[in-house]
Amino acid sequence: MHSEYLVRMANDIANFFAAEPDKEEAARNVLAHFKRFWDPRMRAQIVAHYRAGGAGLHEIVMKAVAQLAEESAAKQ
């Protein structure tokens, strides 16, 4: 799957949760969505995109993927 498509999907998810006044809670909700609905390969690809600079990612997605990247690194 192309990174641009994943970025667009992730940003759409973030836009849904952006109404949450607590941005940390919004990021946790995005993270939960990734864990629940995204294939492990999709999660790995969005983490790789984040590690490469995260071009185009919504700030809420950046927070969620930072946590996902941290959890991924801890498992290795």
mmCIF file with all atom_site columns, C-alpha atoms in Angstrom:
data_model
loop_
_atom_site.group_PDB
_atom_site.id
_atom_site.type_symbol
_atom_site.label_atom_id
_atom_site.label_alt_id
_atom_site.label_comp_id
_atom_site.label_asym_id
_atom_site.label_entity_id
_atom_site.label_seq_id
_atom_site.pdbx_PDB_ins_code
_atom_site.Cartn_x
_atom_site.Cartn_y
_atom_site.Cartn_z
_atom_site.occupancy
_atom_site.B_iso_or_equiv
_atom_site.pdbx_formal_charge
_atom_site.auth_seq_id
_atom_site.auth_comp_id
_atom_site.auth_asym_id
_atom_site.auth_atom_id
_atom_site.pdbx_PDB_model_num
ATOM 1  C CA . MET A 1 1  ? 0.000   0.000  0.000  1.00 0.00 ? 1  MET A CA 1
ATOM 2  C CA . HIS A 1 2  ? 1.300   3.455  -0.859 1.00 0.00 ? 2  HIS A CA 1
ATOM 3  C CA . SER A 1 3  ? 2.321   5.731  2.002  1.00 0.00 ? 3  SER A CA 1
ATOM 4  C CA . GLU A 1 4  ? 0.248   8.581  0.562  1.00 0.00 ? 4  GLU A CA 1
ATOM 5  C CA . TYR A 1 5  ? -2.897  6.475  0.886  1.00 0.00 ? 5  TYR A CA 1
ATOM 6  C CA . LEU A 1 6  ? -2.051  5.511  4.480  1.00 0.00 ? 6  LEU A CA 1
ATOM 7  C CA . VAL A 1 7  ? -1.362  9.153  5.344  1.00 0.00 ? 7  VAL A CA 1
ATOM 8  C CA . ARG A 1 8  ? -4.716  10.174 3.909  1.00 0.00 ? 8  ARG A CA 1
ATOM 9  C CA . MET A 1 9  ? -6.531  7.400  5.805  1.00 0.00 ? 9  MET A CA 1
ATOM 10 C CA . ALA A 1 10 ? -4.719  8.216  9.054  1.00 0.00 ? 10 ALA A CA 1
ATOM 11 C CA . ASN A 1 11 ? -5.500  11.910 8.693  1.00 0.00 ? 11 ASN A CA 1
ATOM 12 C CA . ASP A 1 12 ? -9.172  11.101 8.054  1.00 0.00 ? 12 ASP A CA 1
ATOM 13 C CA . ILE A 1 13 ? -9.226  9.129  11.306 1.00 0.00 ? 13 ILE A CA 1
ATOM 14 C CA . ALA A 1 14 ? -7.540  12.024 13.124 1.00 0.00 ? 14 ALA A CA 1
ATOM 15 C CA . ASN A 1 15 ? -10.071 14.480 11.696 1.00 0.00 ? 15 ASN A CA 1
ATOM 16 C CA . PHE A 1 16 ? -12.853 12.345 13.144 1.00 0.00 ? 16 PHE A CA 1
ATOM 17 C CA . PHE A 1 17 ? -11.299 12.457 16.618 1.00 0.00 ? 17 PHE A CA 1
ATOM 18 C CA . ALA A 1 18 ? -10.100 16.076 16.347 1.00 0.00 ? 18 ALA A CA 1
ATOM 19 C CA . ALA A 1 19 ? -13.351 17.300 17.937 1.00 0.00 ? 19 ALA A CA 1
ATOM 20 C CA . GLU A 1 20 ? -12.118 15.768 21.201 1.00 0.00 ? 20 GLU A CA 1
ATOM 21 C CA . PRO A 1 21 ? -10.999 18.706 23.376 1.00 0.00 ? 21 PRO A CA 1
ATOM 22 C CA . ASP A 1 22 ? -8.202  16.614 24.920 1.00 0.00 ? 22 ASP A CA 1
ATOM 23 C CA . LYS A 1 23 ? -5.703  16.074 22.099 1.00 0.00 ? 23 LYS A CA 1
ATOM 24 C CA . GLU A 1 24 ? -3.912  13.345 24.052 1.00 0.00 ? 24 GLU A CA 1
ATOM 25 C CA . GLU A 1 25 ? -7.214  11.448 24.276 1.00 0.00 ? 25 GLU A CA 1
ATOM 26 C CA . ALA A 1 26 ? -7.738  12.005 20.554 1.00 0.00 ? 26 ALA A CA 1
ATOM 27 C CA . ALA A 1 27 ? -4.296  10.513 19.865 1.00 0.00 ? 27 ALA A CA 1
ATOM 28 C CA . ARG A 1 28 ? -5.103  7.515  22.101 1.00 0.00 ? 28 ARG A CA 1
ATOM 29 C CA . ASN A 1 29 ? -8.320  6.995  20.133 1.00 0.00 ? 29 ASN A CA 1
ATOM 30 C CA . VAL A 1 30 ? -6.420  7.096  16.833 1.00 0.00 ? 30 VAL A CA 1
ATOM 31 C CA . LEU A 1 31 ? -3.889  4.633  18.225 1.00 0.00 ? 31 LEU A CA 1
ATOM 32 C CA . ALA A 1 32 ? -6.690  2.327  19.362 1.00 0.00 ? 32 ALA A CA 1
ATOM 33 C CA . HIS A 1 33 ? -8.213  2.509  15.884 1.00 0.00 ? 33 HIS A CA 1
ATOM 34 C CA . PHE A 1 34 ? -4.877  1.566  14.295 1.00 0.00 ? 34 PHE A CA 1
ATOM 35 C CA . LYS A 1 35 ? -4.497  -1.393 16.634 1.00 0.00 ? 35 LYS A CA 1
ATOM 36 C CA . ARG A 1 36 ? -8.077  -2.550 16.146 1.00 0.00 ? 36 ARG A CA 1
ATOM 37 C CA . PHE A 1 37 ? -8.541  -2.126 12.414 1.00 0.00 ? 37 PHE A CA 1
ATOM 38 C CA . TRP A 1 38 ? -5.190  -1.764 10.648 1.00 0.00 ? 38 TRP A CA 1
ATOM 39 C CA . ASP A 1 39 ? -3.257  -4.768 9.425  1.00 0.00 ? 39 ASP A CA 1
ATOM 40 C CA . PRO A 1 40 ? 0.195   -5.125 11.060 1.00 0.00 ? 40 PRO A CA 1
ATOM 41 C CA . ARG A 1 41 ? 1.820   -4.336 7.695  1.00 0.00 ? 41 ARG A CA 1
ATOM 42 C CA . MET A 1 42 ? -0.134  -1.071 7.494  1.00 0.00 ? 42 MET A CA 1
ATOM 43 C CA . ARG A 1 43 ? 0.950   -0.161 11.024 1.00 0.00 ? 43 ARG A CA 1
ATOM 44 C CA . ALA A 1 44 ? 4.569   -0.960 10.185 1.00 0.00 ? 44 ALA A CA 1
ATOM 45 C CA . GLN A 1 45 ? 4.381   1.175  7.046  1.00 0.00 ? 45 GLN A CA 1
ATOM 46 C CA . ILE A 1 46 ? 2.905   4.201  8.863  1.00 0.00 ? 46 ILE A CA 1
ATOM 47 C CA . VAL A 1 47 ? 5.607   3.842  11.539 1.00 0.00 ? 47 VAL A CA 1
ATOM 48 C CA . ALA A 1 48 ? 8.271   3.762  8.808  1.00 0.00 ? 48 ALA A CA 1
ATOM 49 C CA . HIS A 1 49 ? 6.740   6.886  7.260  1.00 0.00 ? 49 HIS A CA 1
ATOM 50 C CA . TYR A 1 50 ? 6.749   8.581  10.679 1.00 0.00 ? 50 TYR A CA 1
ATOM 51 C CA . ARG A 1 51 ? 10.399  7.649  11.240 1.00 0.00 ? 51 ARG A CA 1
ATOM 52 C CA . ALA A 1 52 ? 11.247  9.086  7.821  1.00 0.00 ? 52 ALA A CA 1
ATOM 53 C CA . GLY A 1 53 ? 9.869   12.462 8.892  1.00 0.00 ? 53 GLY A CA 1
ATOM 54 C CA . GLY A 1 54 ? 6.124   11.907 8.801  1.00 0.00 ? 54 GLY A CA 1
ATOM 55 C CA . ALA A 1 55 ? 5.429   14.226 5.878  1.00 0.00 ? 55 ALA A CA 1
ATOM 56 C CA . GLY A 1 56 ? 1.772   15.175 5.701  1.00 0.00 ? 56 GLY A CA 1
ATOM 57 C CA . LEU A 1 57 ? 0.678   13.569 8.959  1.00 0.00 ? 57 LEU A CA 1
ATOM 58 C CA . HIS A 1 58 ? -1.850  15.392 11.146 1.00 0.00 ? 58 HIS A CA 1
ATOM 59 C CA . GLU A 1 59 ? -0.421  16.317 14.576 1.00 0.00 ? 59 GLU A CA 1
ATOM 60 C CA . ILE A 1 60 ? -2.817  13.881 16.289 1.00 0.00 ? 60 ILE A CA 1
ATOM 61 C CA . VAL A 1 61 ? -1.597  11.099 13.993 1.00 0.00 ? 61 VAL A CA 1
ATOM 62 C CA . MET A 1 62 ? 1.994   12.047 14.786 1.00 0.00 ? 62 MET A CA 1
ATOM 63 C CA . LYS A 1 63 ? 1.295   11.549 18.504 1.00 0.00 ? 63 LYS A CA 1
ATOM 64 C CA . ALA A 1 64 ? -0.486  8.251  17.901 1.00 0.00 ? 64 ALA A CA 1
ATOM 65 C CA . VAL A 1 65 ? 2.201   6.898  15.580 1.00 0.00 ? 65 VAL A CA 1
ATOM 66 C CA . ALA A 1 66 ? 4.949   8.011  17.971 1.00 0.00 ? 66 ALA A CA 1
ATOM 67 C CA . GLN A 1 67 ? 3.353   5.769  20.593 1.00 0.00 ? 67 GLN A CA 1
ATOM 68 C CA . LEU A 1 68 ? 2.945   2.975  18.051 1.00 0.00 ? 68 LEU A CA 1
ATOM 69 C CA . ALA A 1 69 ? 6.615   3.316  17.075 1.00 0.00 ? 69 ALA A CA 1
ATOM 70 C CA . GLU A 1 70 ? 7.654   3.209  20.720 1.00 0.00 ? 70 GLU A CA 1
ATOM 71 C CA . GLU A 1 71 ? 5.623   0.070  21.326 1.00 0.00 ? 71 GLU A CA 1
ATOM 72 C CA . SER A 1 72 ? 7.025   -1.487 18.153 1.00 0.00 ? 72 SER A CA 1
ATOM 73 C CA . ALA A 1 73 ? 10.606  -0.778 19.235 1.00 0.00 ? 73 ALA A CA 1
ATOM 74 C CA . ALA A 1 74 ? 9.947   -2.235 22.684 1.00 0.00 ? 74 ALA A CA 1
ATOM 75 C CA . LYS A 1 75 ? 8.799   -5.544 21.155 1.00 0.00 ? 75 LYS A CA 1
ATOM 76 C CA . GLN A 1 76 ? 12.032  -5.976 19.205 1.00 0.00 ? 76 GLN A CA 1
#
